[in-house]
Amino acid sequence: MASERDLSTSRSLSDQVEELLAHEGPLPIVAAGDPVLRRSAEPFDGQLAPGLLARFVAALRATMHAAPGVGLAAPQVGVPLRLAVIEDPAPVSEEVRLVRGRVPQPFRVLVNPSYEGIGAERAVFFEGCLSVPGWQAVVPRHTEVRLRALDEEGRAVDEVFTGWPARIVQHETDHLDGVLYLDRAETRSLSSNQAMAERWGQPTPEEAAAALGFTLPG
Ligand code: ZN
């Protein structure tokens, strides 16, 4: 049974989402420096009624597409719930696909996700975040993870992700624990989008490591 306090929290989250959805177009994305990105988000437990949840998920998806991005977590639009969407059409060359394991990831809703690494292997590549616009950095990530979550219908998900989809799952789940990719990044690799476009388009960050002075693990 919910306490008074829980009920008022639920009401306010619901109101907050209704307010966000009252405006047309993509939702405003919260940038680093906002405390909502640094707090553990609240487990989803029906705070949004099914219809509102469906509308919110659709808005997250549209916002992710418009950005464009391959994942978006609810705290990134200011909503402190353990909820994220992922989707990656992976418009990359065959070489990049092979080296980074960037295969298409169909649209998925992750509710209350958690992950654990499988094995010791790490994949080390540049990544960016819609909440840290204009920058990318090299982040070592588990090559393979086991994801446990619920889907948008409340069905249990227990699934292994590898390659780029595994990176996306880790990045988005981290958001729900108040962790930004910069916390895990090789800070000397930090590169502007312009530097990325002009210099660091290679499939691996080896040249960047040599030129910027950071060590690739492994
Ligand atoms: Zn992010």
Coordinates of C-alpha atoms and ligand atoms in Angstrom, one line a residue:
M1 CA 0.0 0.0 0.0
A2 CA 1.3 3.4 -0.9
S3 CA 2.0 6.0 1.7
E4 CA 0.8 9.5 1.5
R5 CA 4.2 10.6 0.5
D6 CA 4.4 8.0 -2.3
L7 CA 1.0 9.1 -3.6
S8 CA 2.1 12.8 -3.8
T9 CA 5.3 11.8 -5.5
S10 CA 3.4 9.8 -8.1
R11 CA 1.0 12.7 -8.7
S12 CA 3.8 15.1 -9.2
L13 CA 5.7 12.8 -11.7
S14 CA 2.5 12.3 -13.6
D15 CA 1.8 16.0 -13.6
Q16 CA 5.4 16.7 -14.7
V17 CA 5.1 14.3 -17.7
E18 CA 1.7 15.7 -18.7
E19 CA 3.2 19.2 -18.6
L20 CA 6.1 18.0 -20.8
L21 CA 3.7 16.4 -23.3
A22 CA 1.5 19.5 -23.5
H23 CA 4.0 21.1 -25.8
E24 CA 4.4 20.2 -29.5
G25 CA 7.6 18.7 -30.8
P26 CA 10.7 17.1 -29.3
L27 CA 11.1 17.3 -25.5
P28 CA 13.8 19.7 -24.2
I29 CA 17.0 17.7 -23.4
V30 CA 18.6 18.5 -20.0
A31 CA 22.3 19.2 -20.1
A32 CA 25.1 18.2 -17.7
G33 CA 25.1 20.4 -14.6
D34 CA 21.4 19.7 -13.8
P35 CA 21.2 17.6 -10.6
V36 CA 18.5 15.4 -12.2
L37 CA 21.4 13.8 -14.2
R38 CA 23.3 13.0 -11.1
R39 CA 20.6 11.4 -8.9
S40 CA 19.5 7.8 -8.9
A41 CA 16.2 7.7 -10.7
E42 CA 13.1 6.2 -9.1
P43 CA 12.1 2.6 -10.1
F44 CA 9.0 2.7 -12.3
D45 CA 6.1 1.3 -10.4
G46 CA 3.1 2.5 -12.1
Q47 CA 3.6 6.2 -11.4
L48 CA 2.4 6.9 -14.9
A49 CA -0.9 5.4 -16.0
P50 CA -0.6 3.1 -19.0
G51 CA -1.9 5.7 -21.5
L52 CA 0.5 8.4 -20.2
L53 CA 3.4 6.0 -20.2
A54 CA 2.7 5.1 -23.8
R55 CA 2.6 8.8 -24.8
F56 CA 5.8 9.5 -22.8
V57 CA 7.6 6.6 -24.5
A58 CA 6.5 7.9 -27.9
A59 CA 7.8 11.4 -27.0
L60 CA 11.1 10.0 -25.8
R61 CA 11.5 8.1 -29.1
A62 CA 10.6 11.1 -31.2
T63 CA 13.1 13.2 -29.2
M64 CA 15.8 10.6 -29.7
H65 CA 15.2 10.6 -33.4
A66 CA 15.1 14.4 -33.7
A67 CA 18.4 14.8 -31.8
P68 CA 19.5 12.5 -33.4
G69 CA 20.7 9.9 -30.9
V70 CA 20.6 6.1 -30.3
G71 CA 19.3 6.2 -26.8
L72 CA 17.6 8.5 -24.4
A73 CA 16.9 8.1 -20.6
A74 CA 14.0 9.8 -18.8
P75 CA 16.3 11.9 -16.6
Q76 CA 17.6 13.5 -19.8
V77 CA 14.2 15.1 -20.2
G78 CA 14.2 15.9 -16.5
V79 CA 12.0 13.0 -15.4
P80 CA 13.6 11.0 -12.6
L81 CA 12.2 7.6 -13.5
R82 CA 14.1 4.4 -14.4
L83 CA 13.0 4.4 -18.0
A84 CA 15.0 4.6 -21.3
V85 CA 14.6 4.0 -25.0
I86 CA 17.2 2.7 -27.4
E87 CA 17.2 2.4 -31.2
D88 CA 20.1 2.5 -33.7
P89 CA 19.7 2.1 -37.4
A90 CA 23.6 2.0 -37.5
P91 CA 24.2 4.0 -40.7
V92 CA 28.0 3.1 -40.7
S93 CA 30.4 1.6 -43.2
E94 CA 31.0 -2.1 -43.3
E95 CA 34.5 -1.6 -41.7
V96 CA 33.1 0.4 -38.8
R97 CA 30.3 -2.2 -38.3
L98 CA 32.9 -5.0 -38.1
V99 CA 35.4 -3.2 -35.9
R100 CA 32.9 -1.6 -33.4
G101 CA 30.2 -4.3 -33.6
R102 CA 27.8 -1.5 -34.6
V103 CA 24.9 -3.6 -35.8
P104 CA 21.3 -2.2 -36.0
Q105 CA 19.5 -2.2 -32.7
P106 CA 15.7 -2.2 -33.1
F107 CA 13.6 0.1 -30.9
R108 CA 13.3 -1.0 -27.3
V109 CA 11.9 0.4 -24.1
L110 CA 13.9 -0.4 -21.0
V111 CA 12.0 -0.2 -17.7
N112 CA 14.0 -0.6 -14.5
P113 CA 17.0 -1.9 -16.3
S114 CA 20.2 -3.2 -14.7
Y115 CA 23.2 -4.8 -16.4
E116 CA 26.2 -6.9 -15.5
G117 CA 29.3 -7.4 -17.6
I118 CA 30.0 -10.9 -19.0
G119 CA 33.7 -11.8 -19.1
A120 CA 36.6 -9.4 -18.9
E121 CA 36.7 -8.1 -22.5
R122 CA 36.4 -4.4 -22.9
A123 CA 35.5 -2.4 -26.1
V124 CA 37.2 1.0 -26.2
F125 CA 35.7 3.6 -28.5
F126 CA 34.6 7.2 -28.7
E127 CA 31.0 7.9 -27.6
G128 CA 29.0 11.0 -26.9
C129 CA 25.8 12.0 -25.0
L130 CA 22.9 14.2 -25.9
S131 CA 23.3 15.8 -22.4
V132 CA 26.9 16.8 -23.1
P133 CA 26.4 18.3 -26.6
G134 CA 29.4 19.0 -28.8
W135 CA 31.8 16.5 -27.2
Q136 CA 32.9 12.9 -27.4
A137 CA 35.4 10.9 -25.4
V138 CA 36.8 7.3 -25.4
V139 CA 35.0 5.0 -22.9
P140 CA 36.0 1.5 -22.1
R141 CA 32.8 -0.6 -21.9
H142 CA 32.0 -4.3 -21.3
T143 CA 31.9 -5.9 -24.8
E144 CA 29.1 -8.1 -23.6
V145 CA 26.4 -7.5 -20.9
R146 CA 23.5 -9.3 -19.5
L147 CA 20.5 -6.9 -19.3
R148 CA 17.6 -7.5 -16.9
A149 CA 14.7 -5.1 -17.2
L150 CA 11.0 -4.9 -17.9
D151 CA 9.5 -3.9 -21.3
E152 CA 6.8 -1.3 -21.7
E153 CA 4.1 -4.0 -21.1
G154 CA 5.8 -5.0 -17.8
R155 CA 7.2 -8.3 -19.2
A156 CA 10.5 -9.4 -17.9
V157 CA 13.5 -9.0 -20.1
D158 CA 16.7 -11.1 -19.5
E159 CA 18.9 -10.7 -22.6
V160 CA 22.6 -10.6 -23.6
F161 CA 23.8 -7.6 -25.7
T162 CA 27.1 -7.4 -27.5
G163 CA 29.1 -4.8 -29.4
W164 CA 27.5 -1.4 -29.9
P165 CA 24.1 -2.3 -28.6
A166 CA 25.9 -3.4 -25.4
R167 CA 27.5 0.1 -25.2
I168 CA 24.1 1.8 -25.7
V169 CA 22.5 -0.4 -22.9
Q170 CA 25.4 0.5 -20.5
H171 CA 25.3 4.2 -21.3
E172 CA 21.5 4.5 -20.9
T173 CA 21.3 2.4 -17.8
D174 CA 24.1 4.4 -16.2
H175 CA 22.0 7.5 -16.7
L176 CA 19.4 6.0 -14.3
D177 CA 22.1 5.7 -11.7
G178 CA 23.3 9.3 -12.1
V179 CA 26.4 8.3 -14.0
L180 CA 27.5 10.2 -17.1
Y181 CA 29.9 8.6 -19.7
L182 CA 32.5 11.2 -18.7
D183 CA 32.8 9.5 -15.3
R184 CA 34.1 6.4 -17.1
A185 CA 36.0 8.2 -19.9
E186 CA 39.7 8.6 -20.7
T187 CA 39.6 12.3 -20.0
R188 CA 42.6 13.1 -22.3
S189 CA 40.6 11.8 -25.2
L190 CA 37.9 14.5 -24.8
S191 CA 37.3 15.8 -28.4
S192 CA 35.0 18.4 -29.8
N193 CA 32.6 17.3 -32.6
Q194 CA 34.8 19.3 -35.0
A195 CA 37.9 17.4 -33.9
M196 CA 36.0 14.2 -34.3
A197 CA 35.0 15.1 -37.8
E198 CA 38.4 16.3 -38.9
R199 CA 40.7 13.9 -37.1
W200 CA 39.2 10.9 -35.3
G201 CA 36.9 9.2 -37.8
Q202 CA 39.0 6.0 -37.8
P203 CA 37.3 2.8 -36.8
T204 CA 39.4 2.6 -33.6
P205 CA 40.8 5.3 -31.3
E206 CA 44.4 4.2 -31.6
E207 CA 45.6 7.3 -33.5
A208 CA 43.8 9.5 -31.1
A209 CA 45.4 7.7 -28.1
A210 CA 48.9 8.3 -29.6
A211 CA 48.3 11.9 -30.5
L212 CA 46.4 13.0 -27.4
G213 CA 48.4 11.0 -24.9
F214 CA 46.1 8.4 -23.3
T215 CA 46.5 4.7 -23.0
L216 CA 44.1 2.1 -24.5
P217 CA 43.4 -0.6 -21.9
G218 CA 44.1 -4.2 -22.9
Ligands
ZN1 ZN 23.7 10.1 -22.5

